[in-house]
Amino acid sequence: RLTSLATLPIATLSCALTFGVFLLITGWWRRLKWGPAVYSGAATSIILLSSTLAYSLPAVSVLLMVTLMKGGVLLLAPLLDVASRRVVPWGSRVALTLAGSALIVSCTWGGVGTGAAAPGLPAAALAVIAAYLSGYAVKLSLLGPRKASNADDRLAFILTDSAATVTFAMLAVVAATGLAHIGLPFQSLASGWGQWARGDLWVAGALSQGTGIFGGLILVGAQGHSHCVTFNRAAGVLAGVVATFLAGKLPSVSEWIG
């Protein structure tokens, strides 16, 4: 079994190649506009790397990580809307309540894969969640002002965001590989470059890039963060449930409730 860090090189390279092919086929490379989107892309690269790590951590339920990460962003969205003096619609308030309830259940009633409570999550899992939510806090803050733009400008922002994302992510992986002589965890990451034949890593990276593009288009919609994030996160939770079944596992009672 590969370590979570060893999945990063090939999966990240697949993301970059997928996006490059996408730009060439669509001709949308002409729409790239450098500016604030580059900073958003730096934040998104943290989201990309942390989410890849999150779903490959040993002894940690995928569905638990999905609940904590997606639910955390659902809680973050209305706070940003309130800070920006946007109205939080009643439907988003319901989603906020449900997300908060899911996090409480997950944090107090098992879900680490062995029935342990969430406070017993490995330090690596907690670090990944913190990085993921920090990345989204920056990304959503930068997306906010773009919501008043026209559709073409919003598309250009997301495309540039994605270009910066794969660039920063690849640079981070390559830089970490160069530190392999220091020892773990860099040696573990560097070993991932030997996994060229792992088709699942190539597919995972390509699909991750697809969700990044289309998910970003949802987030930059003209509606407030509370509305857009709810749709984006709900899709992610459903994907997590399907992935759990495809892995031959059954969600625990707390995971079903969450």
mmCIF file of N, CA, C and O in Angstrom, residues 55-142:
data_model
loop_
_atom_site.group_PDB
_atom_site.id
_atom_site.type_symbol
_atom_site.label_atom_id
_atom_site.label_comp_id
_atom_site.label_asym_id
_atom_site.label_seq_id
_atom_site.Cartn_x
_atom_site.Cartn_y
_atom_site.Cartn_z
ATOM 1 N N TYR A 55 -7.708 11.762 1.377
ATOM 2 C CA TYR A 55 -8.433 10.569 0.954
ATOM 3 C C TYR A 55 -7.529 9.339 0.832
ATOM 4 O O TYR A 55 -7.970 8.285 0.392
ATOM 5 N N SER A 56 -6.267 9.490 1.217
ATOM 6 C CA SER A 56 -5.360 8.347 1.161
ATOM 7 C C SER A 56 -4.690 8.075 2.511
ATOM 8 O O SER A 56 -3.789 7.254 2.603
ATOM 9 N N LEU A 57 -5.161 8.748 3.559
ATOM 10 C CA LEU A 57 -4.594 8.521 4.889
ATOM 11 C C LEU A 57 -5.013 7.151 5.409
ATOM 12 O O LEU A 57 -6.183 6.775 5.314
ATOM 13 N N PRO A 58 -4.085 6.373 5.949
ATOM 14 C CA PRO A 58 -4.439 5.052 6.471
ATOM 15 C C PRO A 58 -5.243 5.150 7.763
ATOM 16 O O PRO A 58 -5.076 6.085 8.545
ATOM 17 N N ALA A 59 -6.139 4.186 7.954
ATOM 18 C CA ALA A 59 -6.914 4.050 9.195
ATOM 19 C C ALA A 59 -7.844 5.227 9.466
ATOM 20 O O ALA A 59 -8.289 5.428 10.592
ATOM 21 N N VAL A 60 -8.121 6.039 8.431
ATOM 22 C CA VAL A 60 -9.051 7.149 8.588
ATOM 23 C C VAL A 60 -10.141 7.007 7.532
ATOM 24 O O VAL A 60 -9.853 6.874 6.345
ATOM 25 N N SER A 61 -11.387 7.038 7.953
ATOM 26 C CA SER A 61 -12.512 6.877 7.040
ATOM 27 C C SER A 61 -12.567 8.014 6.024
ATOM 28 O O SER A 61 -12.480 9.190 6.376
ATOM 29 N N VAL A 62 -12.724 7.654 4.753
ATOM 30 C CA VAL A 62 -12.865 8.665 3.698
ATOM 31 C C VAL A 62 -14.093 9.526 3.969
ATOM 32 O O VAL A 62 -14.059 10.753 3.833
ATOM 33 N N LEU A 63 -15.185 8.879 4.373
ATOM 34 C CA LEU A 63 -16.428 9.616 4.585
ATOM 35 C C LEU A 63 -16.316 10.573 5.774
ATOM 36 O O LEU A 63 -16.905 11.658 5.766
ATOM 37 N N LEU A 64 -15.541 10.195 6.782
ATOM 38 C CA LEU A 64 -15.317 11.098 7.910
ATOM 39 C C LEU A 64 -14.561 12.338 7.457
ATOM 40 O O LEU A 64 -14.921 13.467 7.799
ATOM 41 N N MET A 65 -13.510 12.140 6.667
ATOM 42 C CA MET A 65 -12.735 13.274 6.175
ATOM 43 C C MET A 65 -13.592 14.166 5.275
ATOM 44 O O MET A 65 -13.508 15.398 5.340
ATOM 45 N N VAL A 66 -14.427 13.535 4.438
ATOM 46 C CA VAL A 66 -15.328 14.315 3.587
ATOM 47 C C VAL A 66 -16.250 15.172 4.441
ATOM 48 O O VAL A 66 -16.452 16.366 4.173
ATOM 49 N N THR A 67 -16.822 14.575 5.479
ATOM 50 C CA THR A 67 -17.762 15.299 6.334
ATOM 51 C C THR A 67 -17.086 16.475 7.028
ATOM 52 O O THR A 67 -17.616 17.596 7.058
ATOM 53 N N LEU A 68 -15.904 16.240 7.600
ATOM 54 C CA LEU A 68 -15.211 17.297 8.328
ATOM 55 C C LEU A 68 -14.746 18.418 7.400
ATOM 56 O O LEU A 68 -14.860 19.602 7.725
ATOM 57 N N MET A 69 -14.240 18.044 6.226
ATOM 58 C CA MET A 69 -13.707 19.046 5.308
ATOM 59 C C MET A 69 -14.821 19.816 4.601
ATOM 60 O O MET A 69 -14.816 21.050 4.572
ATOM 61 N N LYS A 70 -15.779 19.086 4.035
ATOM 62 C CA LYS A 70 -16.874 19.766 3.334
ATOM 63 C C LYS A 70 -17.745 20.542 4.305
ATOM 64 O O LYS A 70 -18.176 21.664 4.031
ATOM 65 N N GLY A 71 -18.016 19.917 5.475
ATOM 66 C CA GLY A 71 -18.827 20.613 6.472
ATOM 67 C C GLY A 71 -18.146 21.859 6.990
ATOM 68 O O GLY A 71 -18.797 22.876 7.258
ATOM 69 N N GLY A 72 -16.831 21.800 7.129
ATOM 70 C CA GLY A 72 -16.096 22.976 7.576
ATOM 71 C C GLY A 72 -16.226 24.146 6.611
ATOM 72 O O GLY A 72 -16.379 25.301 7.029
ATOM 73 N N VAL A 73 -16.190 23.856 5.314
ATOM 74 C CA VAL A 73 -16.339 24.922 4.316
ATOM 75 C C VAL A 73 -17.764 25.469 4.330
ATOM 76 O O VAL A 73 -17.983 26.670 4.150
ATOM 77 N N LEU A 74 -18.758 24.587 4.562
ATOM 78 C CA LEU A 74 -20.150 25.042 4.666
ATOM 79 C C LEU A 74 -20.322 26.020 5.828
ATOM 80 O O LEU A 74 -21.101 26.975 5.736
ATOM 81 N N LEU A 75 -19.620 25.774 6.921
ATOM 82 C CA LEU A 75 -19.685 26.691 8.057
ATOM 83 C C LEU A 75 -18.951 27.998 7.756
ATOM 84 O O LEU A 75 -19.340 29.064 8.241
ATOM 85 N N LEU A 76 -17.916 27.905 6.950
ATOM 86 C CA LEU A 76 -17.099 29.079 6.632
ATOM 87 C C LEU A 76 -17.830 30.051 5.703
ATOM 88 O O LEU A 76 -17.723 31.275 5.853
ATOM 89 N N ALA A 77 -18.593 29.508 4.737
ATOM 90 C CA ALA A 77 -19.226 30.331 3.701
ATOM 91 C C ALA A 77 -20.128 31.435 4.250
ATOM 92 O O ALA A 77 -19.984 32.606 3.869
ATOM 93 N N PRO A 78 -21.093 31.129 5.147
ATOM 94 C CA PRO A 78 -21.958 32.214 5.642
ATOM 95 C C PRO A 78 -21.195 33.252 6.457
ATOM 96 O O PRO A 78 -21.599 34.423 6.482
ATOM 97 N N LEU A 79 -20.124 32.840 7.114
ATOM 98 C CA LEU A 79 -19.328 33.812 7.867
ATOM 99 C C LEU A 79 -18.713 34.839 6.919
ATOM 100 O O LEU A 79 -18.675 36.041 7.219
ATOM 101 N N LEU A 80 -18.243 34.365 5.760
ATOM 102 C CA LEU A 80 -17.677 35.280 4.766
ATOM 103 C C LEU A 80 -18.758 36.167 4.167
ATOM 104 O O LEU A 80 -18.522 37.344 3.874
ATOM 105 N N ASP A 81 -19.965 35.607 3.968
ATOM 106 C CA ASP A 81 -21.073 36.406 3.440
ATOM 107 C C ASP A 81 -21.455 37.514 4.414
ATOM 108 O O ASP A 81 -21.694 38.660 4.022
ATOM 109 N N VAL A 82 -21.538 37.171 5.695
ATOM 110 C CA VAL A 82 -21.884 38.168 6.710
ATOM 111 C C VAL A 82 -20.811 39.249 6.764
ATOM 112 O O VAL A 82 -21.110 40.450 6.857
ATOM 113 N N ALA A 83 -19.543 38.836 6.672
ATOM 114 C CA ALA A 83 -18.441 39.805 6.694
ATOM 115 C C ALA A 83 -18.510 40.740 5.491
ATOM 116 O O ALA A 83 -18.083 41.903 5.570
ATOM 117 N N SER A 84 -19.042 40.212 4.365
ATOM 118 C CA SER A 84 -19.163 41.021 3.140
ATOM 119 C C SER A 84 -20.522 41.697 3.036
ATOM 120 O O SER A 84 -20.850 42.277 1.998
ATOM 121 N N ARG A 85 -21.334 41.579 4.080
ATOM 122 C CA ARG A 85 -22.663 42.188 4.143
ATOM 123 C C ARG A 85 -23.598 41.650 3.074
ATOM 124 O O ARG A 85 -24.442 42.380 2.535
ATOM 125 N N ARG A 86 -23.437 40.357 2.770
ATOM 126 C CA ARG A 86 -24.386 39.689 1.879
ATOM 127 C C ARG A 86 -25.458 39.019 2.718
ATOM 128 O O ARG A 86 -25.212 38.575 3.830
ATOM 129 N N VAL A 87 -26.650 38.927 2.151
ATOM 130 C CA VAL A 87 -27.756 38.265 2.842
ATOM 131 C C VAL A 87 -27.581 36.755 2.729
ATOM 132 O O VAL A 87 -27.327 36.225 1.647
ATOM 133 N N VAL A 88 -27.694 36.054 3.848
ATOM 134 C CA VAL A 88 -27.622 34.599 3.854
ATOM 135 C C VAL A 88 -29.044 34.063 3.730
ATOM 136 O O VAL A 88 -29.849 34.226 4.652
ATOM 137 N N PRO A 89 -29.422 33.441 2.584
ATOM 138 C CA PRO A 89 -30.801 32.961 2.381
ATOM 139 C C PRO A 89 -31.165 31.861 3.374
ATOM 140 O O PRO A 89 -30.298 31.179 3.927
ATOM 141 N N TRP A 90 -32.481 31.676 3.557
ATOM 142 C CA TRP A 90 -32.934 30.709 4.565
ATOM 143 C C TRP A 90 -32.475 29.293 4.238
ATOM 144 O O TRP A 90 -32.163 28.513 5.136
ATOM 145 N N GLY A 91 -32.437 28.949 2.938
ATOM 146 C CA GLY A 91 -32.003 27.613 2.553
ATOM 147 C C GLY A 91 -30.562 27.358 2.969
ATOM 148 O O GLY A 91 -30.202 26.254 3.404
ATOM 149 N N SER A 92 -29.727 28.379 2.864
ATOM 150 C CA SER A 92 -28.331 28.246 3.262
ATOM 151 C C SER A 92 -28.210 28.150 4.780
ATOM 152 O O SER A 92 -27.306 27.492 5.306
ATOM 153 N N ARG A 93 -29.139 28.798 5.493
ATOM 154 C CA ARG A 93 -29.124 28.694 6.949
ATOM 155 C C ARG A 93 -29.485 27.273 7.383
ATOM 156 O O ARG A 93 -28.921 26.755 8.362
ATOM 157 N N VAL A 94 -30.403 26.647 6.646
ATOM 158 C CA VAL A 94 -30.740 25.249 6.933
ATOM 159 C C VAL A 94 -29.517 24.361 6.686
ATOM 160 O O VAL A 94 -29.183 23.480 7.488
ATOM 161 N N ALA A 95 -28.832 24.609 5.548
ATOM 162 C CA ALA A 95 -27.630 23.836 5.229
ATOM 163 C C ALA A 95 -26.561 24.042 6.301
ATOM 164 O O ALA A 95 -25.849 23.102 6.680
ATOM 165 N N LEU A 96 -26.448 25.271 6.802
ATOM 166 C CA LEU A 96 -25.485 25.573 7.848
ATOM 167 C C LEU A 96 -25.796 24.770 9.116
ATOM 168 O O LEU A 96 -24.908 24.192 9.743
ATOM 169 N N THR A 97 -27.082 24.706 9.458
ATOM 170 C CA THR A 97 -27.495 23.949 10.648
ATOM 171 C C THR A 97 -27.191 22.467 10.483
ATOM 172 O O THR A 97 -26.672 21.807 11.400
ATOM 173 N N LEU A 98 -27.502 21.929 9.298
ATOM 174 C CA LEU A 98 -27.243 20.510 9.041
ATOM 175 C C LEU A 98 -25.742 20.217 9.058
ATOM 176 O O LEU A 98 -25.304 19.187 9.577
ATOM 177 N N ALA A 99 -24.944 21.119 8.475
ATOM 178 C CA ALA A 99 -23.497 20.922 8.457
ATOM 179 C C ALA A 99 -22.935 20.932 9.871
ATOM 180 O O ALA A 99 -22.088 20.108 10.235
ATOM 181 N N GLY A 100 -23.422 21.876 10.690
ATOM 182 C CA GLY A 100 -22.973 21.929 12.077
ATOM 183 C C GLY A 100 -23.333 20.666 12.834
ATOM 184 O O GLY A 100 -22.525 20.134 13.605
ATOM 185 N N SER A 101 -24.547 20.155 12.582
ATOM 186 C CA SER A 101 -24.978 18.917 13.239
ATOM 187 C C SER A 101 -24.114 17.745 12.803
ATOM 188 O O SER A 101 -23.743 16.888 13.615
ATOM 189 N N ALA A 102 -23.784 17.695 11.495
ATOM 190 C CA ALA A 102 -22.942 16.606 10.984
ATOM 191 C C ALA A 102 -21.564 16.631 11.625
ATOM 192 O O ALA A 102 -20.997 15.584 11.973
ATOM 193 N N LEU A 103 -21.012 17.828 11.801
ATOM 194 C CA LEU A 103 -19.690 17.937 12.411
ATOM 195 C C LEU A 103 -19.719 17.510 13.881
ATOM 196 O O LEU A 103 -18.796 16.862 14.368
ATOM 197 N N ILE A 104 -20.801 17.870 14.573
ATOM 198 C CA ILE A 104 -20.925 17.479 15.982
ATOM 199 C C ILE A 104 -21.002 15.964 16.107
ATOM 200 O O ILE A 104 -20.329 15.353 16.941
ATOM 201 N N VAL A 105 -21.817 15.339 15.228
ATOM 202 C CA VAL A 105 -21.944 13.882 15.262
ATOM 203 C C VAL A 105 -20.606 13.226 14.955
ATOM 204 O O VAL A 105 -20.176 12.285 15.635
ATOM 205 N N SER A 106 -19.927 13.726 13.916
ATOM 206 C CA SER A 106 -18.651 13.133 13.512
ATOM 207 C C SER A 106 -17.579 13.290 14.587
ATOM 208 O O SER A 106 -16.730 12.422 14.758
ATOM 209 N N CYS A 107 -17.623 14.410 15.297
ATOM 210 C CA CYS A 107 -16.588 14.690 16.293
ATOM 211 C C CYS A 107 -16.857 14.035 17.646
ATOM 212 O O CYS A 107 -15.983 14.007 18.508
ATOM 213 N N THR A 108 -18.065 13.532 17.845
ATOM 214 C CA THR A 108 -18.395 12.968 19.156
ATOM 215 C C THR A 108 -18.833 11.514 19.115
ATOM 216 O O THR A 108 -18.956 10.882 20.156
ATOM 217 N N TRP A 109 -19.039 10.966 17.894
ATOM 218 C CA TRP A 109 -19.603 9.626 17.825
ATOM 219 C C TRP A 109 -18.894 8.773 16.789
ATOM 220 O O TRP A 109 -19.485 8.283 15.833
ATOM 221 N N GLY A 110 -17.600 8.658 16.950
ATOM 222 C CA GLY A 110 -16.856 7.707 16.124
ATOM 223 C C GLY A 110 -16.654 8.149 14.702
ATOM 224 O O GLY A 110 -17.023 9.228 14.274
ATOM 225 N N GLY A 111 -15.998 7.266 13.931
ATOM 226 C CA GLY A 111 -15.810 7.517 12.523
ATOM 227 C C GLY A 111 -14.379 7.469 12.054
ATOM 228 O O GLY A 111 -14.094 7.760 10.913
ATOM 229 N N VAL A 112 -13.437 7.073 12.909
ATOM 230 C CA VAL A 112 -12.050 7.009 12.471
ATOM 231 C C VAL A 112 -11.753 5.676 11.812
ATOM 232 O O VAL A 112 -10.633 5.351 11.497
ATOM 233 N N GLY A 113 -12.766 4.895 11.554
ATOM 234 C CA GLY A 113 -12.570 3.640 10.868
ATOM 235 C C GLY A 113 -12.589 2.469 11.826
ATOM 236 O O GLY A 113 -12.859 1.341 11.451
ATOM 237 N N THR A 114 -12.357 2.740 13.093
ATOM 238 C CA THR A 114 -12.351 1.662 14.078
ATOM 239 C C THR A 114 -13.324 1.946 15.204
ATOM 240 O O THR A 114 -13.354 1.243 16.196
ATOM 241 N N GLY A 115 -14.136 3.005 15.017
ATOM 242 C CA GLY A 115 -15.111 3.346 16.042
ATOM 243 C C GLY A 115 -14.605 4.355 17.044
ATOM 244 O O GLY A 115 -15.310 4.759 17.946
ATOM 245 N N ALA A 116 -13.360 4.800 16.890
ATOM 246 C CA ALA A 116 -12.822 5.790 17.829
ATOM 247 C C ALA A 116 -13.436 7.143 17.555
ATOM 248 O O ALA A 116 -13.896 7.423 16.465
ATOM 249 N N ALA A 117 -13.447 7.988 18.549
ATOM 250 C CA ALA A 117 -14.029 9.314 18.375
ATOM 251 C C ALA A 117 -13.101 10.187 17.556
ATOM 252 O O ALA A 117 -11.903 9.989 17.503
ATOM 253 N N ALA A 118 -13.680 11.199 16.916
ATOM 254 C CA ALA A 118 -12.900 12.076 16.050
ATOM 255 C C ALA A 118 -11.751 12.775 16.761
ATOM 256 O O ALA A 118 -10.731 13.040 16.151
ATOM 257 N N PRO A 119 -11.879 13.122 18.080
ATOM 258 C CA PRO A 119 -10.717 13.718 18.736
ATOM 259 C C PRO A 119 -9.484 12.827 18.690
ATOM 260 O O PRO A 119 -8.375 13.284 18.927
ATOM 261 N N GLY A 120 -9.671 11.531 18.384
ATOM 262 C CA GLY A 120 -8.540 10.628 18.264
ATOM 263 C C GLY A 120 -7.958 10.582 16.870
ATOM 264 O O GLY A 120 -7.158 9.700 16.581
ATOM 265 N N LEU A 121 -8.371 11.484 16.005
ATOM 266 C CA LEU A 121 -7.826 11.532 14.654
ATOM 267 C C LEU A 121 -6.317 11.730 14.710
ATOM 268 O O LEU A 121 -5.809 12.465 15.561
ATOM 269 N N PRO A 122 -5.586 11.100 13.792
ATOM 270 C CA PRO A 122 -4.130 11.306 13.759
ATOM 271 C C PRO A 122 -3.793 12.777 13.541
ATOM 272 O O PRO A 122 -4.562 13.519 12.921
ATOM 273 N N ALA A 123 -2.644 13.170 14.042
ATOM 274 C CA ALA A 123 -2.210 14.560 13.870
ATOM 275 C C ALA A 123 -2.127 14.929 12.397
ATOM 276 O O ALA A 123 -2.426 16.069 12.014
ATOM 277 N N ALA A 124 -1.737 13.970 11.546
ATOM 278 C CA ALA A 124 -1.645 14.235 10.109
ATOM 279 C C ALA A 124 -3.011 14.606 9.539
ATOM 280 O O ALA A 124 -3.126 15.507 8.700
ATOM 281 N N ALA A 125 -4.065 13.915 9.996
ATOM 282 C CA ALA A 125 -5.412 14.205 9.506
ATOM 283 C C ALA A 125 -5.856 15.594 9.930
ATOM 284 O O ALA A 125 -6.459 16.341 9.146
ATOM 285 N N LEU A 126 -5.571 15.966 11.176
ATOM 286 C CA LEU A 126 -5.939 17.293 11.661
ATOM 287 C C LEU A 126 -5.181 18.380 10.908
ATOM 288 O O LEU A 126 -5.751 19.437 10.583
ATOM 289 N N ALA A 127 -3.911 18.130 10.601
ATOM 290 C CA ALA A 127 -3.113 19.103 9.851
ATOM 291 C C ALA A 127 -3.656 19.273 8.437
ATOM 292 O O ALA A 127 -3.719 20.391 7.905
ATOM 293 N N VAL A 128 -4.058 18.160 7.823
ATOM 294 C CA VAL A 128 -4.611 18.201 6.469
ATOM 295 C C VAL A 128 -5.912 19.010 6.455
ATOM 296 O O VAL A 128 -6.135 19.845 5.566
ATOM 297 N N ILE A 129 -6.774 18.773 7.436
ATOM 298 C CA ILE A 129 -8.047 19.497 7.514
ATOM 299 C C ILE A 129 -7.799 20.994 7.704
ATOM 300 O O ILE A 129 -8.448 21.836 7.071
ATOM 301 N N ALA A 130 -6.855 21.340 8.586
ATOM 302 C CA ALA A 130 -6.541 22.750 8.831
ATOM 303 C C ALA A 130 -6.025 23.425 7.561
ATOM 304 O O ALA A 130 -6.412 24.562 7.241
ATOM 305 N N ALA A 131 -5.146 22.741 6.823
ATOM 306 C CA ALA A 131 -4.617 23.300 5.578
ATOM 307 C C ALA A 131 -5.730 23.480 4.552
ATOM 308 O O ALA A 131 -5.801 24.506 3.859
ATOM 309 N N TYR A 132 -6.605 22.490 4.456
ATOM 310 C CA TYR A 132 -7.722 22.523 3.498
ATOM 311 C C TYR A 132 -8.639 23.718 3.775
ATOM 312 O O TYR A 132 -8.982 24.490 2.870
ATOM 313 N N LEU A 133 -9.036 23.889 5.017
ATOM 314 C CA LEU A 133 -9.957 24.974 5.366
ATOM 315 C C LEU A 133 -9.279 26.343 5.231
ATOM 316 O O LEU A 133 -9.921 27.315 4.815
ATOM 317 N N SER A 134 -7.993 26.414 5.544
ATOM 318 C CA SER A 134 -7.268 27.678 5.371
ATOM 319 C C SER A 134 -7.204 28.068 3.898
ATOM 320 O O SER A 134 -7.377 29.240 3.537
ATOM 321 N N GLY A 135 -6.961 27.068 3.048
ATOM 322 C CA GLY A 135 -6.936 27.324 1.608
ATOM 323 C C GLY A 135 -8.268 27.853 1.118
ATOM 324 O O GLY A 135 -8.320 28.803 0.317
ATOM 325 N N TYR A 136 -9.349 27.275 1.603
ATOM 326 C CA TYR A 136 -10.675 27.730 1.176
ATOM 327 C C TYR A 136 -11.007 29.114 1.714
ATOM 328 O O TYR A 136 -11.692 29.899 1.049
ATOM 329 N N ALA A 137 -10.552 29.439 2.908
ATOM 330 C CA ALA A 137 -10.813 30.768 3.460
ATOM 331 C C ALA A 137 -10.205 31.839 2.559
ATOM 332 O O ALA A 137 -10.839 32.869 2.267
ATOM 333 N N VAL A 138 -8.980 31.596 2.090
ATOM 334 C CA VAL A 138 -8.324 32.553 1.194
ATOM 335 C C VAL A 138 -9.009 32.562 -0.170
ATOM 336 O O VAL A 138 -9.300 33.629 -0.730
ATOM 337 N N LYS A 139 -9.282 31.379 -0.713
ATOM 338 C CA LYS A 139 -9.870 31.269 -2.052
ATOM 339 C C LYS A 139 -11.234 31.962 -2.129
ATOM 340 O O LYS A 139 -11.496 32.757 -3.041
ATOM 341 N N LEU A 140 -12.103 31.679 -1.165
ATOM 342 C CA LEU A 140 -13.439 32.272 -1.186
ATOM 343 C C LEU A 140 -13.381 33.782 -0.996
ATOM 344 O O LEU A 140 -14.182 34.525 -1.585
ATOM 345 N N SER A 141 -12.445 34.243 -0.183
ATOM 346 C CA SER A 141 -12.291 35.692 0.010
ATOM 347 C C SER A 141 -11.907 36.384 -1.296
ATOM 348 O O SER A 141 -12.367 37.497 -1.583
ATOM 349 N N LEU A 142 -11.062 35.734 -2.092
ATOM 350 C CA LEU A 142 -10.642 36.312 -3.371
ATOM 351 C C LEU A 142 -11.719 36.156 -4.448
ATOM 352 O O LEU A 142 -11.799 36.974 -5.378
#
